[in-house]
Amino acid sequence: MKGTANRTIGLIGAGRIGSQIARLAVANGYNVVISNSRGPETLSALVAELGPRARAATAVDAARAGDMVVVTIPLKNYRAVPVEPLAGKIVIDTNNYYPERDGHISELDNESTTTSELLQAHLPTSKVVKAFNHIYAAALTTDGQPPGTKNRRALAIAGDDLGAKAAVSRLLDQFGFDTVDAGLLKEGWRIQRDTPGYGPRRTAAELRRDLAAAKRYAEQ
Ligand SMILES: NC(=O)c1ccc[n+]([C@@H]2O[C@H](COP(=O)([O-])OP(=O)(O)OC[C@H]3O[C@@H](n4cnc5c(N)ncnc54)[C@H](OP(=O)(O)O)[C@@H]3O)[C@@H](O)[C@H]2O)c1
């Protein structure tokens, strides 16, 4: 991997999770381009806090600028994510499905697909990796520890592209977390809301156990 100095992380969404990932990225030497739905001018306070490695842009510009791009928006808006500027790129998907917020999405209600597979279908040539979906935003900047720390917190990823998953694992390691690979995107349900691993601090061994114990909504 290139050194972080030349790398830019684009963020589509700069709310609770997006702002925290931006903080971690800047602290680890990345440039960040953040975006939201209301426009770059509404992000001036966050840009000021993040400092010279950060700028605000439109979602299209953030997608274009990012070597790696994080989509962290309410799931109901996933079709608004720009497709062409993300072609060929690694796209990290933090999104979760909450029908009370997102409205009902029948393919998710009947469990014929998963949230990250929906985003992957919307971004057919991007390499979507599910990550950061099961950690509370505040914990992103409090729970990270250096590599090799005993009982370090682990985060799950899922994805269909092995190289993209390896790159996201390296990012997680830099940010302070071990990684547990949950498998293909279609296995992402194992870490959706109401599964054992969703929310609490888990080591890698604990998270593997939780992923194996996860039950489909229909079986809960
Ligand atoms: N909060 C958590 O602890 C947590 C943990 C893990 C995963 N998640 C998941 O991660 C996602 C983001 O959660 P959050 O808590 O960070 O949400 P949030 O605080 O509500 O922030 C959402 C962000 O997305 C932006 N946005 C909405 N529609 C957009 C669009 N079409 N284009 C660009 N930006 C758009 C919003 O911009 P405006 O404000 O301008 O509308 C806002 O910056 C959700 O799917 C959530 O379920 C959340």
PDB file of C-alpha atoms and ligand atoms in Angstrom:
ATOM      1  CA  MET A   1       0.000   0.000   0.000  1.00  0.00           C
ATOM      2  CA  LYS A   2       1.124   3.547  -0.654  1.00  0.00           C
ATOM      3  CA  GLY A   3       1.980   5.640   2.397  1.00  0.00           C
ATOM      4  CA  THR A   4      -0.976   7.448   3.849  1.00  0.00           C
ATOM      5  CA  ALA A   5       0.447  10.879   3.012  1.00  0.00           C
ATOM      6  CA  ASN A   6      -0.757  10.679  -0.576  1.00  0.00           C
ATOM      7  CA  ARG A   7      -4.007   9.014   0.128  1.00  0.00           C
ATOM      8  CA  THR A   8      -7.402  10.573   0.340  1.00  0.00           C
ATOM      9  CA  ILE A   9     -10.512   9.144   1.918  1.00  0.00           C
ATOM     10  CA  GLY A  10     -13.768  10.499   0.527  1.00  0.00           C
ATOM     11  CA  LEU A  11     -16.791  10.525   2.782  1.00  0.00           C
ATOM     12  CA  ILE A  12     -20.363  10.506   1.566  1.00  0.00           C
ATOM     13  CA  GLY A  13     -22.112  11.399   4.779  1.00  0.00           C
ATOM     14  CA  ALA A  14     -20.535  13.410   7.574  1.00  0.00           C
ATOM     15  CA  GLY A  15     -22.867  12.748  10.482  1.00  0.00           C
ATOM     16  CA  ARG A  16     -22.120  10.731  13.608  1.00  0.00           C
ATOM     17  CA  ILE A  17     -20.156   7.967  11.881  1.00  0.00           C
ATOM     18  CA  GLY A  18     -18.764   9.971   8.959  1.00  0.00           C
ATOM     19  CA  SER A  19     -17.319  12.668  11.210  1.00  0.00           C
ATOM     20  CA  GLN A  20     -15.693  10.054  13.438  1.00  0.00           C
ATOM     21  CA  ILE A  21     -14.133   8.204  10.506  1.00  0.00           C
ATOM     22  CA  ALA A  22     -12.880  11.560   9.225  1.00  0.00           C
ATOM     23  CA  ARG A  23     -11.255  12.241  12.617  1.00  0.00           C
ATOM     24  CA  LEU A  24      -9.554   8.840  12.601  1.00  0.00           C
ATOM     25  CA  ALA A  25      -8.429   9.288   9.009  1.00  0.00           C
ATOM     26  CA  VAL A  26      -6.870  12.696   9.644  1.00  0.00           C
ATOM     27  CA  ALA A  27      -5.227  11.453  12.846  1.00  0.00           C
ATOM     28  CA  ASN A  28      -3.653   8.673  10.768  1.00  0.00           C
ATOM     29  CA  GLY A  29      -2.277  10.964   8.073  1.00  0.00           C
ATOM     30  CA  TYR A  30      -4.969  10.724   5.403  1.00  0.00           C
ATOM     31  CA  ASN A  31      -6.512  13.617   3.570  1.00  0.00           C
ATOM     32  CA  VAL A  32     -10.296  13.641   3.771  1.00  0.00           C
ATOM     33  CA  VAL A  33     -12.967  15.111   1.538  1.00  0.00           C
ATOM     34  CA  ILE A  34     -16.283  15.168   3.383  1.00  0.00           C
ATOM     35  CA  SER A  35     -19.760  15.654   1.997  1.00  0.00           C
ATOM     36  CA  ASN A  36     -23.374  15.590   3.103  1.00  0.00           C
ATOM     37  CA  SER A  37     -26.787  16.209   1.564  1.00  0.00           C
ATOM     38  CA  ARG A  38     -27.052  19.923   2.395  1.00  0.00           C
ATOM     39  CA  GLY A  39     -23.858  21.154   0.768  1.00  0.00           C
ATOM     40  CA  PRO A  40     -20.210  21.821   1.655  1.00  0.00           C
ATOM     41  CA  GLU A  41     -20.900  25.184   3.269  1.00  0.00           C
ATOM     42  CA  THR A  42     -22.760  23.402   6.075  1.00  0.00           C
ATOM     43  CA  LEU A  43     -19.605  21.462   6.993  1.00  0.00           C
ATOM     44  CA  SER A  44     -17.325  24.407   7.777  1.00  0.00           C
ATOM     45  CA  ALA A  45     -17.213  23.724  11.531  1.00  0.00           C
ATOM     46  CA  LEU A  46     -16.167  20.114  11.010  1.00  0.00           C
ATOM     47  CA  VAL A  47     -13.572  21.100   8.404  1.00  0.00           C
ATOM     48  CA  ALA A  48     -12.158  23.679  10.817  1.00  0.00           C
ATOM     49  CA  GLU A  49     -11.955  21.040  13.539  1.00  0.00           C
ATOM     50  CA  LEU A  50     -10.293  18.498  11.225  1.00  0.00           C
ATOM     51  CA  GLY A  51      -7.674  20.959  10.021  1.00  0.00           C
ATOM     52  CA  PRO A  52      -5.643  21.353   6.841  1.00  0.00           C
ATOM     53  CA  ARG A  53      -5.974  17.738   5.680  1.00  0.00           C
ATOM     54  CA  ALA A  54      -9.747  18.171   5.334  1.00  0.00           C
ATOM     55  CA  ARG A  55     -12.028  19.890   2.896  1.00  0.00           C
ATOM     56  CA  ALA A  56     -15.743  19.783   2.204  1.00  0.00           C
ATOM     57  CA  ALA A  57     -17.229  19.114  -1.214  1.00  0.00           C
ATOM     58  CA  THR A  58     -20.283  17.759  -2.935  1.00  0.00           C
ATOM     59  CA  ALA A  59     -20.875  14.018  -2.754  1.00  0.00           C
ATOM     60  CA  VAL A  60     -19.781  13.699  -6.397  1.00  0.00           C
ATOM     61  CA  ASP A  61     -16.528  15.533  -5.677  1.00  0.00           C
ATOM     62  CA  ALA A  62     -15.883  13.512  -2.529  1.00  0.00           C
ATOM     63  CA  ALA A  63     -16.441  10.331  -4.524  1.00  0.00           C
ATOM     64  CA  ARG A  64     -14.091  11.536  -7.235  1.00  0.00           C
ATOM     65  CA  ALA A  65     -11.388  12.707  -4.831  1.00  0.00           C
ATOM     66  CA  GLY A  66     -11.285   9.592  -2.688  1.00  0.00           C
ATOM     67  CA  ASP A  67      -8.777   6.816  -3.310  1.00  0.00           C
ATOM     68  CA  MET A  68     -11.131   4.964  -0.989  1.00  0.00           C
ATOM     69  CA  VAL A  69     -14.651   6.220  -0.251  1.00  0.00           C
ATOM     70  CA  VAL A  70     -16.917   5.667   2.746  1.00  0.00           C
ATOM     71  CA  VAL A  71     -20.691   5.687   2.301  1.00  0.00           C
ATOM     72  CA  THR A  72     -22.248   6.513   5.650  1.00  0.00           C
ATOM     73  CA  ILE A  73     -25.757   7.840   5.152  1.00  0.00           C
ATOM     74  CA  PRO A  74     -29.261   6.717   6.076  1.00  0.00           C
ATOM     75  CA  LEU A  75     -29.773   3.563   4.022  1.00  0.00           C
ATOM     76  CA  LYS A  76     -32.950   4.920   2.417  1.00  0.00           C
ATOM     77  CA  ASN A  77     -30.754   7.351   0.429  1.00  0.00           C
ATOM     78  CA  TYR A  78     -28.350   4.802  -1.046  1.00  0.00           C
ATOM     79  CA  ARG A  79     -29.582   5.316  -4.597  1.00  0.00           C
ATOM     80  CA  ALA A  80     -28.343   8.923  -4.418  1.00  0.00           C
ATOM     81  CA  VAL A  81     -24.727   7.734  -4.090  1.00  0.00           C
ATOM     82  CA  PRO A  82     -22.929   8.747  -7.303  1.00  0.00           C
ATOM     83  CA  VAL A  83     -22.046   5.748  -9.430  1.00  0.00           C
ATOM     84  CA  GLU A  84     -19.568   6.836 -12.102  1.00  0.00           C
ATOM     85  CA  PRO A  85     -16.966   8.536  -9.855  1.00  0.00           C
ATOM     86  CA  LEU A  86     -16.833   5.415  -7.688  1.00  0.00           C
ATOM     87  CA  ALA A  87     -16.143   3.036 -10.564  1.00  0.00           C
ATOM     88  CA  GLY A  88     -13.353   0.615  -9.702  1.00  0.00           C
ATOM     89  CA  LYS A  89     -12.877   2.039  -6.206  1.00  0.00           C
ATOM     90  CA  ILE A  90     -13.072   0.478  -2.784  1.00  0.00           C
ATOM     91  CA  VAL A  91     -16.285   1.695  -1.155  1.00  0.00           C
ATOM     92  CA  ILE A  92     -16.732   1.128   2.561  1.00  0.00           C
ATOM     93  CA  ASP A  93     -20.377   0.737   3.533  1.00  0.00           C
ATOM     94  CA  THR A  94     -21.319   1.524   7.157  1.00  0.00           C
ATOM     95  CA  ASN A  95     -25.054   1.534   6.571  1.00  0.00           C
ATOM     96  CA  ASN A  96     -27.701  -0.313   8.532  1.00  0.00           C
ATOM     97  CA  TYR A  97     -31.373  -0.886   7.903  1.00  0.00           C
ATOM     98  CA  TYR A  98     -33.874   0.662  10.289  1.00  0.00           C
ATOM     99  CA  PRO A  99     -37.375   0.472   8.753  1.00  0.00           C
ATOM    100  CA  GLU A 100     -38.634   3.184  11.104  1.00  0.00           C
ATOM    101  CA  ARG A 101     -36.042   5.534   9.609  1.00  0.00           C
ATOM    102  CA  ASP A 102     -35.561   4.076   6.131  1.00  0.00           C
ATOM    103  CA  GLY A 103     -39.071   2.901   5.315  1.00  0.00           C
ATOM    104  CA  HIS A 104     -39.652  -0.722   4.395  1.00  0.00           C
ATOM    105  CA  ILE A 105     -37.403  -2.272   1.758  1.00  0.00           C
ATOM    106  CA  SER A 106     -39.024  -5.551   0.769  1.00  0.00           C
ATOM    107  CA  GLU A 107     -35.805  -7.400  -0.203  1.00  0.00           C
ATOM    108  CA  LEU A 108     -34.437  -6.684   3.264  1.00  0.00           C
ATOM    109  CA  ASP A 109     -37.675  -7.495   5.044  1.00  0.00           C
ATOM    110  CA  ASN A 110     -37.825 -10.890   3.313  1.00  0.00           C
ATOM    111  CA  GLU A 111     -34.047 -11.337   3.764  1.00  0.00           C
ATOM    112  CA  SER A 112     -33.454 -12.137   0.111  1.00  0.00           C
ATOM    113  CA  THR A 113     -30.532  -9.701   0.129  1.00  0.00           C
ATOM    114  CA  THR A 114     -28.442  -7.650   2.551  1.00  0.00           C
ATOM    115  CA  THR A 115     -27.834  -3.943   2.931  1.00  0.00           C
ATOM    116  CA  SER A 116     -24.348  -4.017   1.430  1.00  0.00           C
ATOM    117  CA  GLU A 117     -25.486  -6.161  -1.499  1.00  0.00           C
ATOM    118  CA  LEU A 118     -27.997  -3.412  -2.300  1.00  0.00           C
ATOM    119  CA  LEU A 119     -25.201  -0.840  -2.369  1.00  0.00           C
ATOM    120  CA  GLN A 120     -23.018  -3.201  -4.427  1.00  0.00           C
ATOM    121  CA  ALA A 121     -25.847  -3.615  -6.952  1.00  0.00           C
ATOM    122  CA  HIS A 122     -26.127   0.170  -7.163  1.00  0.00           C
ATOM    123  CA  LEU A 123     -22.326   0.447  -7.660  1.00  0.00           C
ATOM    124  CA  PRO A 124     -21.695  -2.527  -9.945  1.00  0.00           C
ATOM    125  CA  THR A 125     -18.027  -1.844 -10.698  1.00  0.00           C
ATOM    126  CA  SER A 126     -17.026  -0.654  -7.228  1.00  0.00           C
ATOM    127  CA  LYS A 127     -15.595  -2.973  -4.597  1.00  0.00           C
ATOM    128  CA  VAL A 128     -17.982  -2.658  -1.686  1.00  0.00           C
ATOM    129  CA  VAL A 129     -16.754  -3.689   1.744  1.00  0.00           C
ATOM    130  CA  LYS A 130     -19.081  -3.659   4.714  1.00  0.00           C
ATOM    131  CA  ALA A 131     -17.343  -2.188   7.767  1.00  0.00           C
ATOM    132  CA  PHE A 132     -17.909   0.056  10.801  1.00  0.00           C
ATOM    133  CA  ASN A 133     -21.616  -0.853  10.895  1.00  0.00           C
ATOM    134  CA  HIS A 134     -21.695  -2.416  14.366  1.00  0.00           C
ATOM    135  CA  ILE A 135     -19.709   0.038  16.469  1.00  0.00           C
ATOM    136  CA  TYR A 136     -21.320   3.085  18.066  1.00  0.00           C
ATOM    137  CA  ALA A 137     -19.954   6.265  16.587  1.00  0.00           C
ATOM    138  CA  ALA A 138     -18.473   7.537  19.858  1.00  0.00           C
ATOM    139  CA  ALA A 139     -16.540   4.294  20.396  1.00  0.00           C
ATOM    140  CA  LEU A 140     -14.631   4.736  17.146  1.00  0.00           C
ATOM    141  CA  THR A 141     -12.348   7.283  18.798  1.00  0.00           C
ATOM    142  CA  THR A 142     -12.234   5.702  22.262  1.00  0.00           C
ATOM    143  CA  ASP A 143     -11.909   1.956  21.679  1.00  0.00           C
ATOM    144  CA  GLY A 144      -8.999   1.819  19.222  1.00  0.00           C
ATOM    145  CA  GLN A 145      -5.704   0.357  20.496  1.00  0.00           C
ATOM    146  CA  PRO A 146      -2.289  -0.292  18.914  1.00  0.00           C
ATOM    147  CA  PRO A 147      -1.714  -3.479  16.914  1.00  0.00           C
ATOM    148  CA  GLY A 148      -0.831  -6.427  19.109  1.00  0.00           C
ATOM    149  CA  THR A 149      -2.697  -5.144  22.185  1.00  0.00           C
ATOM    150  CA  LYS A 150      -4.096  -8.078  24.144  1.00  0.00           C
ATOM    151  CA  ASN A 151      -7.886  -8.330  23.859  1.00  0.00           C
ATOM    152  CA  ARG A 152      -7.991  -5.582  21.251  1.00  0.00           C
ATOM    153  CA  ARG A 153     -11.447  -4.730  19.936  1.00  0.00           C
ATOM    154  CA  ALA A 154     -12.285  -6.328  16.598  1.00  0.00           C
ATOM    155  CA  LEU A 155     -14.619  -5.148  13.860  1.00  0.00           C
ATOM    156  CA  ALA A 156     -16.265  -7.317  11.237  1.00  0.00           C
ATOM    157  CA  ILE A 157     -15.961  -6.816   7.506  1.00  0.00           C
ATOM    158  CA  ALA A 158     -17.694  -8.508   4.600  1.00  0.00           C
ATOM    159  CA  GLY A 159     -17.019  -8.235   0.896  1.00  0.00           C
ATOM    160  CA  ASP A 160     -16.673 -10.036  -2.397  1.00  0.00           C
ATOM    161  CA  ASP A 161     -13.243  -8.669  -3.358  1.00  0.00           C
ATOM    162  CA  LEU A 162     -10.322 -10.105  -1.384  1.00  0.00           C
ATOM    163  CA  GLY A 163      -7.928  -7.276  -2.234  1.00  0.00           C
ATOM    164  CA  ALA A 164     -10.446  -4.667  -1.130  1.00  0.00           C
ATOM    165  CA  LYS A 165     -11.030  -6.525   2.112  1.00  0.00           C
ATOM    166  CA  ALA A 166      -7.284  -6.666   2.759  1.00  0.00           C
ATOM    167  CA  ALA A 167      -7.029  -2.898   2.212  1.00  0.00           C
ATOM    168  CA  VAL A 168      -9.911  -2.234   4.601  1.00  0.00           C
ATOM    169  CA  SER A 169      -8.330  -4.547   7.196  1.00  0.00           C
ATOM    170  CA  ARG A 170      -5.146  -2.480   6.990  1.00  0.00           C
ATOM    171  CA  LEU A 171      -7.190   0.673   7.478  1.00  0.00           C
ATOM    172  CA  LEU A 172      -8.951  -0.806  10.506  1.00  0.00           C
ATOM    173  CA  ASP A 173      -5.596  -1.838  11.946  1.00  0.00           C
ATOM    174  CA  GLN A 174      -4.319   1.728  11.545  1.00  0.00           C
ATOM    175  CA  PHE A 175      -7.477   3.018  13.204  1.00  0.00           C
ATOM    176  CA  GLY A 176      -6.920   0.724  16.175  1.00  0.00           C
ATOM    177  CA  PHE A 177      -8.960  -2.400  15.532  1.00  0.00           C
ATOM    178  CA  ASP A 178      -8.483  -6.046  14.667  1.00  0.00           C
ATOM    179  CA  THR A 179     -10.578  -7.393  11.798  1.00  0.00           C
ATOM    180  CA  VAL A 180     -12.780 -10.456  11.548  1.00  0.00           C
ATOM    181  CA  ASP A 181     -13.754 -11.430   8.017  1.00  0.00           C
ATOM    182  CA  ALA A 182     -17.415 -12.444   7.997  1.00  0.00           C
ATOM    183  CA  GLY A 183     -17.148 -13.621   4.389  1.00  0.00           C
ATOM    184  CA  LEU A 184     -18.942 -12.484   1.269  1.00  0.00           C
ATOM    185  CA  LEU A 185     -21.321  -9.519   1.200  1.00  0.00           C
ATOM    186  CA  LYS A 186     -24.210 -11.957   1.408  1.00  0.00           C
ATOM    187  CA  GLU A 187     -22.976 -12.951   4.878  1.00  0.00           C
ATOM    188  CA  GLY A 188     -23.288  -9.355   6.093  1.00  0.00           C
ATOM    189  CA  TRP A 189     -26.597 -10.156   7.794  1.00  0.00           C
ATOM    190  CA  ARG A 190     -24.564 -11.881  10.512  1.00  0.00           C
ATOM    191  CA  ILE A 191     -23.654  -8.463  11.890  1.00  0.00           C
ATOM    192  CA  GLN A 192     -26.902  -6.595  11.207  1.00  0.00           C
ATOM    193  CA  ARG A 193     -28.977  -5.036  13.998  1.00  0.00           C
ATOM    194  CA  ASP A 194     -30.288  -7.466  16.623  1.00  0.00           C
ATOM    195  CA  THR A 195     -27.446  -9.934  16.144  1.00  0.00           C
ATOM    196  CA  PRO A 196     -25.162 -10.711  19.119  1.00  0.00           C
ATOM    197  CA  GLY A 197     -22.138  -8.848  17.756  1.00  0.00           C
ATOM    198  CA  TYR A 198     -24.036  -5.652  16.901  1.00  0.00           C
ATOM    199  CA  GLY A 199     -22.934  -2.926  19.268  1.00  0.00           C
ATOM    200  CA  PRO A 200     -20.883  -4.364  22.127  1.00  0.00           C
ATOM    201  CA  ARG A 201     -17.110  -4.382  22.373  1.00  0.00           C
ATOM    202  CA  ARG A 202     -15.821  -7.725  21.142  1.00  0.00           C
ATOM    203  CA  THR A 203     -12.392  -9.255  20.683  1.00  0.00           C
ATOM    204  CA  ALA A 204     -11.748 -11.178  17.474  1.00  0.00           C
ATOM    205  CA  ALA A 205     -12.492 -14.530  19.136  1.00  0.00           C
ATOM    206  CA  GLU A 206     -15.727 -13.205  20.647  1.00  0.00           C
ATOM    207  CA  LEU A 207     -16.815 -11.662  17.379  1.00  0.00           C
ATOM    208  CA  ARG A 208     -16.211 -14.908  15.474  1.00  0.00           C
ATOM    209  CA  ARG A 209     -18.401 -16.675  18.000  1.00  0.00           C
ATOM    210  CA  ASP A 210     -21.110 -14.022  17.600  1.00  0.00           C
ATOM    211  CA  LEU A 211     -21.038 -14.198  13.808  1.00  0.00           C
ATOM    212  CA  ALA A 212     -21.460 -17.976  13.977  1.00  0.00           C
ATOM    213  CA  ALA A 213     -24.359 -17.647  16.453  1.00  0.00           C
ATOM    214  CA  ALA A 214     -26.260 -14.998  14.477  1.00  0.00           C
ATOM    215  CA  LYS A 215     -29.816 -15.853  13.484  1.00  0.00           C
ATOM    216  CA  ARG A 216     -31.927 -14.586  10.617  1.00  0.00           C
ATOM    217  CA  TYR A 217     -34.823 -12.325  11.614  1.00  0.00           C
ATOM    218  CA  ALA A 218     -37.242 -15.077  10.668  1.00  0.00           C
ATOM    219  CA  GLU A 219     -35.580 -17.412  13.174  1.00  0.00           C
ATOM    220  CA  GLN A 220     -35.372 -14.937  16.045  1.00  0.00           C
TER     221      GLN A 220
HETATM  222  N1  LIG B   1     -24.624   6.353  14.687  1.00  0.00           N
HETATM  223  C1  LIG B   1     -24.019   5.191  14.889  1.00  0.00           C
HETATM  224  O1  LIG B   1     -23.520   4.918  16.006  1.00  0.00           O
HETATM  225  C2  LIG B   1     -23.907   4.205  13.754  1.00  0.00           C
HETATM  226  C3  LIG B   1     -23.054   3.111  13.949  1.00  0.00           C
HETATM  227  C4  LIG B   1     -22.820   2.229  12.883  1.00  0.00           C
HETATM  228  C5  LIG B   1     -23.485   2.405  11.675  1.00  0.00           C
HETATM  229  N2  LIG B   1     -24.357   3.452  11.524  1.00  0.00           N
HETATM  230  C6  LIG B   1     -25.024   3.569  10.215  1.00  0.00           C
HETATM  231  O2  LIG B   1     -24.220   4.425   9.414  1.00  0.00           O
HETATM  232  C7  LIG B   1     -25.053   5.272   8.615  1.00  0.00           C
HETATM  233  C8  LIG B   1     -24.813   6.713   9.032  1.00  0.00           C
HETATM  234  O3  LIG B   1     -25.195   6.837  10.387  1.00  0.00           O
HETATM  235  P1  LIG B   1     -25.004   8.191  11.202  1.00  0.00           P
HETATM  236  O4  LIG B   1     -25.423   7.861  12.597  1.00  0.00           O
HETATM  237  O5  LIG B   1     -23.667   8.754  10.945  1.00  0.00           O
HETATM  238  O6  LIG B   1     -26.126   9.095  10.526  1.00  0.00           O
HETATM  239  P2  LIG B   1     -26.357  10.664  10.680  1.00  0.00           P
HETATM  240  O7  LIG B   1     -25.666  11.171  11.925  1.00  0.00           O
HETATM  241  O8  LIG B   1     -27.812  10.890  10.532  1.00  0.00           O
HETATM  242  O9  LIG B   1     -25.597  11.279   9.417  1.00  0.00           O
HETATM  243  C9  LIG B   1     -26.003  10.967   8.115  1.00  0.00           C
HETATM  244  C10 LIG B   1     -25.161  11.768   7.150  1.00  0.00           C
HETATM  245  O10 LIG B   1     -25.508  11.376   5.834  1.00  0.00           O
HETATM  246  C11 LIG B   1     -25.687  12.557   5.068  1.00  0.00           C
HETATM  247  N3  LIG B   1     -26.529  12.273   3.915  1.00  0.00           N
HETATM  248  C12 LIG B   1     -27.837  11.901   3.902  1.00  0.00           C
HETATM  249  N4  LIG B   1     -28.244  11.713   2.636  1.00  0.00           N
HETATM  250  C13 LIG B   1     -27.178  11.971   1.853  1.00  0.00           C
HETATM  251  C14 LIG B   1     -26.966  11.969   0.459  1.00  0.00           C
HETATM  252  N5  LIG B   1     -27.946  11.621  -0.373  1.00  0.00           N
HETATM  253  N6  LIG B   1     -25.741  12.302  -0.022  1.00  0.00           N
HETATM  254  C15 LIG B   1     -24.742  12.640   0.823  1.00  0.00           C
HETATM  255  N7  LIG B   1     -24.876  12.664   2.169  1.00  0.00           N
HETATM  256  C16 LIG B   1     -26.080  12.315   2.664  1.00  0.00           C
HETATM  257  C17 LIG B   1     -26.286  13.543   6.041  1.00  0.00           C
HETATM  258  O11 LIG B   1     -26.183  14.845   5.532  1.00  0.00           O
HETATM  259  P3  LIG B   1     -27.242  15.984   5.947  1.00  0.00           P
HETATM  260  O12 LIG B   1     -27.114  16.115   7.422  1.00  0.00           O
HETATM  261  O13 LIG B   1     -26.777  17.178   5.182  1.00  0.00           O
HETATM  262  O14 LIG B   1     -28.587  15.457   5.510  1.00  0.00           O
HETATM  263  C18 LIG B   1     -25.380  13.281   7.251  1.00  0.00           C
HETATM  264  O15 LIG B   1     -24.147  13.942   7.097  1.00  0.00           O
HETATM  265  C19 LIG B   1     -26.485   4.816   8.875  1.00  0.00           C
HETATM  266  O16 LIG B   1     -26.879   3.896   7.875  1.00  0.00           O
HETATM  267  C20 LIG B   1     -26.411   4.156  10.250  1.00  0.00           C
HETATM  268  O17 LIG B   1     -27.424   3.192  10.433  1.00  0.00           O
HETATM  269  C21 LIG B   1     -24.557   4.357  12.530  1.00  0.00           C
END
